[in-house]
């Protein structure tokens, strides 16, 4: 009797797989297909007017870090590329840290309101999502440009006499990304803090921990999964950010996203764009894997 | 100031919550003196202010007025981390990201003790609460009783002058609770630390405490040893809350209380005239034949059988309901039949005159 039950169960499993096969195929094609094309393109030769020529080449991969000298054809480190990578990593890191510094008190504030008010505060946090990212970024552009609201105001009240040159600087990109990605930090932090048992605070104070010690030794370790999730959610899209550095950084302060875009546009070097994209994907995947390791260890055994 | 046995002095402490125009007093003028090394219990129903008083001593709340002194020093306005007082929380509040040993060592670590000292103390505490084998466990892998022991060890490790226990046994099942009562008492005797124990369980209070403060409505109604509280309750609430009690109205005449116009009870200290309430424990009442001298006449209602004894409910002539606890006969005879009229007698010493 057990055997028939087992076979029936196996048949059921088979049927389930068959039934979901079309959806799975579609998902696989949609998700893996473009990546696969990207991977292949990264090993080809750039065409004259964009596009690719089907000649195998490792130039695109070499081109991530090196440029060929125009005259003697020797390979040199591509300083411009490194600057862009470094700016991307640095700005993404700063954005992550700053969204945490601003987001943690915000999330703490929301999570410690009476339950019926929490939904309201969370709702306020999500309001920016109602407007297109492009429009919001242009709004920041309007605020911080030389004749913009911020400079006009500061000059009017006499704090400065010359407008601050904010637009098209790394600072502008950093401010813009902090603004854009802040909710992505606040929401997972909120989720973690809401589950935090506030009696642990009293236990900490009772055991001679100062406020700072309670924050460092009790609150942060307990809400760590939220901190990690928020950091990943901010860092990864920051690394690939396109719109914000484009509008607030101008042409000069490029990040990886803009650099990739450049290869498919003016640069007419699709293979390089493809190899850069794959590289970005690998970096992001590595970051995610580290996250999963962290999160598992946190929940894990003793 | 402070008498020689006044280790903790609670002097006219009040605690109010809410805005100035709608203040709610959780504590309305509480005074108590707790001795060094004592097992002192705050007993009362929920909302009586016992937990508020405990939190004031711990420092989680600050008193609205009044003083709290520990060993002669005013501590009422210090933050909790500046008071040599530790708490065992009702739901333990163990740190989930730390092992058992880390939990126990946390207080010492915060006090900046050297690592070797911490390790030695943690070891000692683990032995004290019989948890040595589980030192490396995460706290979420422990049973309720084990968590309770860790919470106790964690609070004892910094060697506080006073240990506060906020209904620490209420989350345990009956058998475990009995076990932990014995354990707590043992640990208190072994460490010699002053325990202030909050509970709503009168039996727990009676079996464990050196002295009990019975609280109600934000006030302490009576402080005394378990025997004093049980045998000589000074007011109706205490008599009613601790154990079961029969309340009988009586008229005072010439230093004697007259019950139901038939029985005279000599009173040691009573008003010369007027009405009083007498309290008599059910186990001090005895069923006798109707018409026995000195016995009240009562009609038998129903009887509830408990095995070792049964509770017989009766009605006095004026309609007052009383309960008599009757030991079960060795020969297993039935109790009195409902509806029969009997006498109820009691020794004069069993009678307590209550303030209303």
Short mmCIF file of C-alpha atoms in Angstrom, two decimals, chain A:
data_model
loop_
_atom_site.label_atom_id
_atom_site.label_comp_id
_atom_site.label_asym_id
_atom_site.label_seq_id
_atom_site.Cartn_x
_atom_site.Cartn_y
_atom_site.Cartn_z
CA UNK A 1 0.00 0.00 0.00
CA UNK A 2 2.86 2.31 0.80
CA UNK A 3 4.31 1.57 -2.62
CA UNK A 4 1.20 2.60 -4.49
CA UNK A 5 1.08 5.74 -2.42
CA UNK A 6 4.71 6.49 -3.29
CA UNK A 7 4.16 5.92 -7.01
CA UNK A 8 1.07 8.08 -6.96
CA UNK A 9 3.05 10.80 -5.28
CA UNK A 10 5.84 10.50 -7.83
CA UNK A 11 3.33 10.75 -10.67
CA UNK A 12 1.87 13.84 -9.05
CA UNK A 13 5.29 15.45 -8.85
CA UNK A 14 5.94 14.62 -12.51
CA UNK A 15 2.63 16.09 -13.55
CA UNK A 16 3.36 19.28 -11.59
CA UNK A 17 6.66 19.68 -13.36
CA UNK A 18 5.10 19.11 -16.76
CA UNK A 19 2.38 21.62 -16.09
CA UNK A 20 4.83 24.31 -15.04
CA UNK A 21 7.24 23.55 -17.89
CA UNK A 22 5.98 26.24 -20.30
CA UNK A 23 6.29 28.92 -17.65
CA UNK A 24 9.72 27.67 -16.64
CA UNK A 25 10.90 27.68 -20.25
CA UNK A 26 9.66 31.22 -20.74
CA UNK A 27 11.37 32.36 -17.55
CA UNK A 28 14.59 30.63 -18.50
CA UNK A 29 14.57 32.15 -21.96
CA UNK A 30 13.72 35.59 -20.62
CA UNK A 31 16.24 35.56 -17.80
CA UNK A 32 19.15 33.57 -19.17
CA UNK A 33 18.76 34.38 -22.87
CA UNK A 34 19.88 38.02 -22.79
CA UNK A 35 22.70 37.19 -20.41
CA UNK A 36 23.83 34.47 -22.74
CA UNK A 37 23.82 36.86 -25.71
CA UNK A 38 25.77 39.35 -23.60
CA UNK A 39 28.33 36.71 -22.72
CA UNK A 40 28.80 35.73 -26.37
CA UNK A 41 29.07 39.34 -27.53
CA UNK A 42 31.81 39.96 -25.00
CA UNK A 43 34.03 37.51 -26.92
CA UNK A 44 33.46 39.10 -30.36
CA UNK A 45 34.98 41.97 -32.30
CA UNK A 46 33.28 45.38 -32.47
CA UNK A 47 31.69 46.33 -35.79
CA UNK A 48 32.34 49.65 -37.54
CA UNK A 49 28.96 51.22 -36.84
CA UNK A 50 28.19 49.53 -33.56
CA UNK A 51 26.96 45.94 -33.65
CA UNK A 52 29.45 43.08 -33.62
CA UNK A 53 31.44 41.05 -36.08
CA UNK A 54 31.56 37.33 -35.54
CA UNK A 55 35.28 37.08 -35.01
CA UNK A 56 36.47 35.65 -31.71
CA UNK A 57 38.48 38.10 -29.62
CA UNK A 58 39.51 38.62 -26.00
CA UNK A 59 40.03 42.33 -26.59
CA UNK A 60 36.80 43.28 -24.86
CA UNK A 61 37.84 41.51 -21.69
CA UNK A 62 41.33 42.92 -21.86
CA UNK A 63 39.74 46.30 -22.53
CA UNK A 64 38.11 46.38 -19.12
CA UNK A 65 41.43 47.19 -17.52
CA UNK A 66 43.85 47.94 -20.35
CA UNK A 67 44.06 50.15 -23.43
CA UNK A 68 46.24 49.57 -26.44
CA UNK A 69 48.55 52.43 -27.17
CA UNK A 70 47.62 54.12 -30.46
CA UNK A 71 51.19 54.26 -31.67
CA UNK A 72 53.17 51.24 -30.45
CA UNK A 73 50.25 48.92 -29.67
CA UNK A 74 51.52 48.13 -26.14
CA UNK A 75 49.01 47.46 -23.39
CA UNK A 76 48.68 50.07 -20.66
CA UNK A 77 46.42 50.24 -17.63
CA UNK A 78 43.32 52.22 -18.60
CA UNK A 79 43.37 54.97 -15.97
CA UNK A 80 40.06 56.40 -17.12
CA UNK A 81 38.35 53.04 -16.62
CA UNK A 82 39.87 52.59 -13.19
CA UNK A 83 38.70 56.08 -12.22
CA UNK A 84 35.18 55.15 -13.24
CA UNK A 85 35.27 51.84 -11.36
CA UNK A 86 36.71 53.50 -8.30
CA UNK A 87 34.12 56.27 -8.42
CA UNK A 88 31.33 53.71 -8.73
CA UNK A 89 32.53 51.65 -5.79
CA UNK A 90 33.34 54.69 -3.65
CA UNK A 91 30.05 56.49 -4.30
CA UNK A 92 28.07 53.28 -3.85
CA UNK A 93 29.85 52.59 -0.58
CA UNK A 94 29.35 56.17 0.66
CA UNK A 95 25.71 56.03 -0.39
CA UNK A 96 25.24 52.79 1.53
CA UNK A 97 26.87 54.19 4.66
CA UNK A 98 25.01 57.47 4.49
CA UNK A 99 21.61 55.89 3.82
CA UNK A 100 22.28 53.74 6.88
CA UNK A 101 23.21 56.75 9.02
CA UNK A 102 20.05 58.56 7.96
CA UNK A 103 17.86 55.48 7.56
CA UNK A 104 18.51 53.84 10.90
CA UNK A 105 17.07 56.64 13.08
CA UNK A 106 14.20 56.97 10.60
CA UNK A 107 13.40 53.25 10.75
CA UNK A 108 13.78 53.29 14.53
CA UNK A 109 11.39 56.22 14.78
CA UNK A 110 8.76 54.51 12.63
CA UNK A 111 9.09 51.15 14.36
CA UNK A 112 8.63 52.70 17.78
CA UNK A 113 5.42 54.61 16.92
CA UNK A 114 2.09 53.17 18.05
CA UNK A 115 1.15 50.39 15.56
CA UNK A 116 -1.66 52.34 13.90
CA UNK A 117 0.70 55.21 13.10
CA UNK A 118 3.43 53.03 11.63
CA UNK A 119 1.50 52.40 8.41
CA UNK A 120 1.16 56.16 7.98
CA UNK A 121 4.89 56.83 8.37
CA UNK A 122 5.77 53.94 6.05
CA UNK A 123 3.34 55.36 3.56
CA UNK A 124 5.22 58.66 3.66
CA UNK A 125 8.47 56.81 3.02
CA UNK A 126 7.02 55.22 -0.11
CA UNK A 127 5.57 58.41 -1.59
CA UNK A 128 8.69 59.16 -3.73
CA UNK A 129 8.08 55.88 -5.56
CA UNK A 130 4.92 57.39 -7.03
CA UNK A 131 6.90 59.66 -9.28
CA UNK A 132 9.22 58.60 -12.05
CA UNK A 133 12.85 58.40 -11.04
CA UNK A 134 13.85 60.61 -13.96
CA UNK A 135 11.54 63.41 -12.86
CA UNK A 136 12.71 63.20 -9.24
CA UNK A 137 16.31 63.35 -10.34
CA UNK A 138 15.64 66.36 -12.53
CA UNK A 139 13.99 67.97 -9.52
CA UNK A 140 17.18 67.54 -7.54
CA UNK A 141 19.04 68.96 -10.51
CA UNK A 142 16.80 72.03 -10.33
CA UNK A 143 17.39 72.42 -6.62
CA UNK A 144 21.16 72.21 -6.60
CA UNK A 145 22.14 73.87 -9.88
CA UNK A 146 23.88 77.23 -9.73
CA UNK A 147 20.69 79.27 -10.27
CA UNK A 148 18.65 76.70 -8.40
CA UNK A 149 16.60 76.92 -5.25
CA UNK A 150 19.39 76.03 -2.82
CA UNK A 151 21.94 78.51 -4.11
CA UNK A 152 19.38 81.31 -4.53
CA UNK A 153 18.20 80.77 -0.99
CA UNK A 154 21.71 80.67 0.50
CA UNK A 155 22.69 83.82 -1.37
CA UNK A 156 19.46 85.59 -0.32
CA UNK A 157 20.05 84.92 3.38
CA UNK A 158 23.68 85.91 2.92
CA UNK A 159 25.41 82.68 3.86
CA UNK A 160 27.32 82.66 0.57
CA UNK A 161 28.01 85.29 -2.07
CA UNK A 162 28.93 82.99 -4.96
CA UNK A 163 26.75 80.01 -5.87
CA UNK A 164 28.07 76.67 -4.68
CA UNK A 165 29.10 74.55 -7.62
CA UNK A 166 27.24 71.40 -6.71
CA UNK A 167 25.81 70.13 -9.97
CA UNK A 168 27.93 67.76 -12.04
CA UNK A 169 30.14 66.79 -9.12
CA UNK A 170 30.56 63.49 -7.29
CA UNK A 171 28.82 65.14 -4.35
CA UNK A 172 25.73 65.74 -6.46
CA UNK A 173 25.71 62.09 -7.58
CA UNK A 174 26.17 60.98 -4.00
CA UNK A 175 23.32 63.19 -2.74
CA UNK A 176 21.05 62.04 -5.54
CA UNK A 177 21.74 58.36 -4.94
CA UNK A 178 21.27 58.76 -1.20
CA UNK A 179 17.90 60.31 -1.85
CA UNK A 180 16.86 57.70 -4.38
CA UNK A 181 17.96 54.64 -2.41
CA UNK A 182 17.09 55.77 1.11
CA UNK A 183 13.71 53.93 1.17
CA UNK A 184 15.50 50.72 0.19
CA UNK A 185 17.52 51.06 3.38
CA UNK A 186 14.68 52.18 5.61
CA UNK A 187 12.24 49.39 4.75
CA UNK A 188 14.38 46.35 5.64
CA UNK A 189 15.71 48.17 8.71
CA UNK A 190 12.15 48.89 9.76
CA UNK A 191 11.20 45.24 9.31
CA UNK A 192 14.11 44.18 11.52
CA UNK A 193 13.58 46.83 14.19
CA UNK A 194 9.88 46.13 14.38
CA UNK A 195 10.69 42.57 15.41
CA UNK A 196 13.24 43.81 17.93
CA UNK A 197 12.25 42.98 21.49
CA UNK A 198 12.46 46.31 23.28
CA UNK A 199 12.72 44.63 26.64
CA UNK A 200 16.28 43.80 25.62
CA UNK A 201 17.05 47.50 25.99
CA UNK A 202 16.03 47.44 29.63
CA UNK A 203 17.98 44.24 30.14
CA UNK A 204 21.03 45.99 28.68
CA UNK A 205 20.68 49.10 30.83
CA UNK A 206 20.07 46.89 33.84
CA UNK A 207 23.37 45.11 33.16
CA UNK A 208 25.35 48.36 33.27
CA UNK A 209 25.46 49.01 29.51
CA UNK A 210 25.52 52.71 28.58
CA UNK A 211 23.33 53.97 25.74
CA UNK A 212 26.17 53.61 23.26
CA UNK A 213 26.97 50.10 24.50
CA UNK A 214 23.32 49.10 24.16
CA UNK A 215 23.29 50.40 20.59
CA UNK A 216 26.50 48.64 19.61
CA UNK A 217 26.25 45.43 21.59
CA UNK A 218 22.52 44.74 21.62
CA UNK A 219 20.61 46.67 18.96
CA UNK A 220 23.01 46.39 16.01
CA UNK A 221 23.74 42.66 16.39
CA UNK A 222 20.05 41.88 16.79
CA UNK A 223 18.91 43.82 13.73
CA UNK A 224 21.95 42.75 11.70
CA UNK A 225 19.92 40.86 9.06
CA UNK A 226 18.05 44.10 8.34
CA UNK A 227 21.28 46.07 8.14
CA UNK A 228 22.77 43.57 5.71
CA UNK A 229 19.63 43.41 3.58
CA UNK A 230 19.37 47.20 3.44
CA UNK A 231 23.03 47.58 2.56
CA UNK A 232 22.79 45.05 -0.25
CA UNK A 233 19.61 46.64 -1.56
CA UNK A 234 21.33 50.02 -1.69
CA UNK A 235 24.84 49.00 -2.72
CA UNK A 236 23.94 46.81 -5.69
CA UNK A 237 21.69 49.23 -7.57
CA UNK A 238 24.07 52.06 -6.65
CA UNK A 239 26.87 50.22 -8.34
CA UNK A 240 24.88 49.97 -11.55
CA UNK A 241 23.19 53.37 -11.23
CA UNK A 242 22.56 55.07 -14.56
CA UNK A 243 20.01 57.86 -14.35
CA UNK A 244 21.36 59.66 -11.29
CA UNK A 245 25.01 59.97 -12.39
CA UNK A 246 23.81 60.85 -15.89
CA UNK A 247 21.67 63.77 -14.77
CA UNK A 248 23.54 64.93 -11.67
CA UNK A 249 27.07 63.90 -12.65
CA UNK A 250 26.97 65.18 -16.19
CA UNK A 251 29.16 63.59 -18.83
CA UNK A 252 32.37 63.71 -16.87
CA UNK A 253 31.45 62.05 -13.60
CA UNK A 254 30.50 58.72 -15.09
CA UNK A 255 29.76 55.55 -13.20
CA UNK A 256 29.89 52.01 -14.54
CA UNK A 257 26.30 52.17 -15.77
CA UNK A 258 27.00 55.24 -17.88
CA UNK A 259 30.25 53.77 -19.08
CA UNK A 260 28.46 50.65 -20.32
CA UNK A 261 25.85 52.82 -22.01
CA UNK A 262 28.64 54.74 -23.69
CA UNK A 263 30.04 51.59 -25.26
CA UNK A 264 26.71 50.75 -26.85
CA UNK A 265 26.25 54.32 -28.05
CA UNK A 266 28.95 56.73 -29.02
CA UNK A 267 31.75 54.34 -28.16
CA UNK A 268 30.54 51.76 -30.71
CA UNK A 269 32.21 49.01 -28.79
CA UNK A 270 29.47 46.52 -28.00
CA UNK A 271 31.85 43.75 -26.92
CA UNK A 272 33.43 46.03 -24.32
CA UNK A 273 29.97 47.06 -23.10
CA UNK A 274 29.05 43.39 -22.92
CA UNK A 275 32.17 42.41 -21.00
CA UNK A 276 31.65 45.30 -18.56
CA UNK A 277 28.05 44.20 -18.01
CA UNK A 278 29.07 40.62 -17.34
CA UNK A 279 31.74 41.82 -14.95
CA UNK A 280 29.23 43.95 -13.08
CA UNK A 281 26.91 40.97 -12.89
CA UNK A 282 29.67 38.79 -11.46
CA UNK A 283 30.58 41.39 -8.83
CA UNK A 284 26.95 41.79 -7.81
CA UNK A 285 26.44 38.03 -7.65
CA UNK A 286 29.53 37.68 -5.49
CA UNK A 287 28.20 40.37 -3.15
CA UNK A 288 24.87 38.53 -2.92
CA UNK A 289 26.56 35.24 -2.17
CA UNK A 290 28.49 36.88 0.64
CA UNK A 291 25.22 38.26 1.92
CA UNK A 292 23.59 34.84 1.93
CA UNK A 293 26.57 33.45 3.83
CA UNK A 294 26.28 36.22 6.40
CA UNK A 295 22.56 35.89 6.81
CA UNK A 296 22.74 32.12 7.20
CA UNK A 297 25.50 32.30 9.74
CA UNK A 298 23.44 34.78 11.66
CA UNK A 299 20.44 32.55 11.85
CA UNK A 300 22.54 29.47 12.24
CA UNK A 301 23.57 27.13 14.98
CA UNK A 302 25.54 27.63 18.18
#
